[in-house]
Amino acid sequence: LQSYDRAISLNPNFAPTHYYRATLLEAQGRPDDALAAFEKAVALAQSLKPEQFKTCRERIQALQSRK
């Protein structure tokens, strides 16, 4: 997680870093933090691959439905 946070501090507009950070946060059982990171990745979608964008949208929906 520290590596992702460092990468984001160096380049905060690179969506894939937010995407991978979100997947790690979700795997760690931190759904609220994961949701925020997925939403940030979607907001910066121009640098996401289409399949990453699709996964982000799916994970956002799944995490929101848990609330």
Coordinates of N, CA, C and O in Angstrom, one line a residue:
L1 N 0.8 -1.2 0.0 CA 0.0 0.0 0.0 C 0.9 1.3 0.0 O 0.5 2.2 -0.7
Q2 N 2.0 1.2 0.7 CA 2.9 2.4 0.8 C 3.4 2.7 -0.6 O 3.6 3.9 -0.9
S3 N 3.7 1.7 -1.4 CA 4.2 1.9 -2.7 C 3.2 2.6 -3.6 O 3.6 3.5 -4.4
Y4 N 2.0 2.2 -3.5 CA 0.9 2.9 -4.3 C 0.7 4.3 -3.8 O 0.6 5.2 -4.6
D5 N 0.7 4.5 -2.5 CA 0.6 5.9 -2.0 C 1.7 6.8 -2.5 O 1.5 7.9 -2.8
R6 N 2.9 6.2 -2.5 CA 4.1 7.0 -3.0 C 3.9 7.3 -4.5 O 4.2 8.4 -4.9
A7 N 3.5 6.3 -5.2 CA 3.3 6.5 -6.7 C 2.3 7.6 -6.9 O 2.4 8.4 -7.8
I8 N 1.2 7.6 -6.1 CA 0.1 8.6 -6.3 C 0.7 10.0 -5.9 O 0.3 10.9 -6.5
S9 N 1.5 10.0 -4.9 CA 2.1 11.3 -4.5 C 2.9 11.9 -5.6 O 3.0 13.1 -5.8
L10 N 3.6 11.0 -6.4 CA 4.4 11.5 -7.5 C 3.6 11.8 -8.8 O 4.0 12.7 -9.6
N11 N 2.5 11.0 -9.0 CA 1.7 11.2 -10.2 C 0.2 11.0 -9.8 O -0.3 9.9 -10.1
P12 N -0.4 12.0 -9.2 CA -1.8 11.7 -8.7 C -2.8 11.5 -9.8 O -3.9 11.1 -9.5
N13 N -2.5 11.8 -11.0 CA -3.5 11.7 -12.1 C -3.4 10.5 -12.9 O -4.0 10.3 -14.0
F14 N -2.6 9.5 -12.5 CA -2.5 8.2 -13.2 C -3.4 7.2 -12.6 O -3.2 6.6 -11.6
A15 N -4.5 7.0 -13.4 CA -5.6 6.2 -12.9 C -5.3 4.7 -12.5 O -5.8 4.2 -11.6
P16 N -4.4 4.1 -13.3 CA -4.1 2.7 -13.0 C -3.5 2.5 -11.6 O -3.8 1.5 -10.9
T17 N -2.8 3.5 -11.1 CA -2.3 3.4 -9.7 C -3.4 3.4 -8.7 O -3.5 2.6 -7.7
H18 N -4.4 4.2 -8.9 CA -5.6 4.2 -8.0 C -6.4 2.9 -8.2 O -6.9 2.4 -7.2
Y19 N -6.4 2.4 -9.4 CA -7.1 1.1 -9.6 C -6.5 0.0 -8.8 O -7.1 -0.7 -8.1
Y20 N -5.2 -0.1 -8.9 CA -4.5 -1.2 -8.2 C -4.5 -1.0 -6.7 O -4.6 -2.0 -6.0
R21 N -4.4 0.2 -6.3 CA -4.5 0.5 -4.9 C -5.9 0.1 -4.4 O -6.1 -0.5 -3.3
A22 N -6.9 0.4 -5.1 CA -8.3 0.0 -4.8 C -8.5 -1.5 -4.6 O -9.1 -2.0 -3.7
T23 N -7.9 -2.3 -5.6 CA -8.0 -3.7 -5.5 C -7.3 -4.2 -4.3 O -7.8 -5.2 -3.6
L24 N -6.2 -3.7 -3.9 CA -5.5 -4.1 -2.7 C -6.3 -3.7 -1.4 O -6.5 -4.6 -0.5
L25 N -6.9 -2.5 -1.4 CA -7.7 -2.1 -0.3 C -8.9 -3.1 -0.1 O -9.2 -3.4 1.0
E26 N -9.5 -3.4 -1.2 CA -10.6 -4.3 -1.1 C -10.2 -5.7 -0.6 O -10.9 -6.3 0.2
A27 N -9.1 -6.2 -1.1 CA -8.6 -7.5 -0.6 C -8.2 -7.4 0.9 O -8.3 -8.5 1.5
Q28 N -7.9 -6.3 1.4 CA -7.5 -6.1 2.8 C -8.8 -5.9 3.6 O -8.7 -5.8 4.9
G29 N -10.0 -6.0 3.0 CA -11.2 -5.8 3.8 C -11.5 -4.4 4.2 O -12.1 -4.1 5.2
R30 N -11.1 -3.4 3.3 CA -11.3 -2.0 3.6 C -12.2 -1.4 2.5 O -11.8 -0.7 1.6
P31 N -13.5 -1.8 2.5 CA -14.4 -1.5 1.4 C -14.6 0.0 1.2 O -14.7 0.5 0.1
D32 N -14.7 0.8 2.3 CA -14.9 2.3 2.1 C -13.7 2.9 1.4 O -13.8 3.7 0.5
D33 N -12.5 2.5 1.8 CA -11.3 3.1 1.2 C -11.2 2.6 -0.3 O -10.8 3.3 -1.2
A34 N -11.5 1.3 -0.5 CA -11.5 0.7 -1.8 C -12.5 1.5 -2.8 O -12.1 1.8 -3.9
L35 N -13.7 1.7 -2.3 CA -14.7 2.5 -3.0 C -14.1 3.8 -3.5 O -14.2 4.2 -4.6
A36 N -13.6 4.5 -2.5 CA -13.0 5.9 -2.8 C -11.9 5.8 -3.9 O -11.8 6.6 -4.8
A37 N -11.1 4.8 -3.8 CA -10.0 4.6 -4.8 C -10.5 4.2 -6.1 O -10.0 4.7 -7.2
F38 N -11.5 3.3 -6.2 CA -12.1 3.0 -7.5 C -12.8 4.2 -8.1 O -12.7 4.4 -9.3
E39 N -13.5 5.0 -7.3 CA -14.1 6.2 -7.8 C -13.1 7.2 -8.4 O -13.3 7.8 -9.4
K40 N -12.0 7.3 -7.7 CA -10.9 8.2 -8.2 C -10.3 7.7 -9.5 O -10.1 8.4 -10.4
A41 N -10.2 6.4 -9.6 CA -9.7 5.8 -10.9 C -10.6 6.1 -12.0 O -10.2 6.4 -13.1
V42 N -11.9 5.9 -11.7 CA -12.9 6.2 -12.8 C -12.9 7.7 -13.2 O -13.0 8.1 -14.3
A43 N -12.7 8.6 -12.2 CA -12.7 10.0 -12.5 C -11.5 10.4 -13.4 O -11.5 11.3 -14.1
L44 N -10.4 9.5 -13.3 CA -9.2 9.8 -14.1 C -9.2 8.8 -15.3 O -8.1 8.4 -15.8
A45 N -10.3 8.3 -15.7 CA -10.4 7.2 -16.6 C -9.6 7.3 -17.9 O -9.3 6.2 -18.5
Q46 N -9.2 8.4 -18.4 CA -8.5 8.5 -19.6 C -7.2 7.6 -19.7 O -6.8 7.2 -20.8
S47 N -6.6 7.3 -18.5 CA -5.4 6.5 -18.6 C -5.7 5.0 -18.1 O -4.8 4.3 -18.0
L48 N -7.0 4.7 -18.0 CA -7.3 3.3 -17.7 C -7.5 2.5 -19.0 O -8.0 3.0 -20.0
K49 N -7.2 1.2 -18.9 CA -7.5 0.3 -20.0 C -9.0 0.1 -19.9 O -9.6 0.1 -18.9
P50 N -9.7 -0.2 -21.1 CA -11.1 -0.5 -21.0 C -11.6 -1.5 -20.0 O -12.6 -1.3 -19.3
E51 N -10.8 -2.6 -19.9 CA -11.2 -3.6 -18.9 C -11.0 -3.2 -17.5 O -11.8 -3.6 -16.6
Q52 N -10.0 -2.3 -17.2 CA -9.9 -1.7 -15.9 C -11.1 -0.8 -15.6 O -11.6 -0.8 -14.4
F53 N -11.5 0.0 -16.5 CA -12.6 0.9 -16.3 C -13.9 0.1 -16.0 O -14.6 0.4 -15.1
K54 N -14.1 -1.0 -16.8 CA -15.3 -1.9 -16.5 C -15.2 -2.5 -15.1 O -16.2 -2.5 -14.4
T55 N -14.0 -3.0 -14.8 CA -13.9 -3.6 -13.4 C -14.2 -2.5 -12.3 O -14.8 -2.8 -11.3
C56 N -13.7 -1.3 -12.5 CA -13.9 -0.2 -11.5 C -15.4 0.0 -11.4 O -15.9 0.0 -10.2
R57 N -16.1 0.1 -12.5 CA -17.5 0.4 -12.4 C -18.3 -0.8 -11.7 O -19.1 -0.6 -10.8
E58 N -17.9 -2.0 -12.0 CA -18.5 -3.2 -11.3 C -18.2 -3.2 -9.8 O -19.1 -3.5 -9.0
R59 N -16.9 -2.9 -9.4 CA -16.6 -3.0 -8.0 C -17.2 -1.8 -7.3 O -17.6 -2.0 -6.1
I60 N -17.4 -0.7 -7.9 CA -18.1 0.5 -7.3 C -19.5 0.0 -7.0 O -20.0 0.2 -5.8
Q61 N -20.2 -0.5 -7.9 CA -21.6 -1.0 -7.7 C -21.6 -2.0 -6.6 O -22.5 -2.0 -5.8
A62 N -20.7 -3.0 -6.6 CA -20.8 -4.0 -5.6 C -20.5 -3.5 -4.2 O -21.2 -3.8 -3.2
L63 N -19.5 -2.6 -4.1 CA -19.2 -2.0 -2.8 C -20.3 -1.1 -2.3 O -20.6 -1.1 -1.1
Q64 N -20.9 -0.4 -3.2 CA -22.0 0.5 -2.8 C -23.2 -0.3 -2.3 O -24.0 0.1 -1.4
S65 N -23.4 -1.5 -2.9 CA -24.6 -2.3 -2.5 C -24.4 -3.0 -1.2 O -25.4 -3.4 -0.6
R66 N -23.2 -3.0 -0.7 CA -22.9 -3.5 0.7 C -23.3 -2.6 1.8 O -23.3 -3.0 2.9
K67 N -23.4 -1.3 1.4 CA -23.7 -0.3 2.5 C -25.1 -0.3 2.9 O -26.0 -0.7 2.3

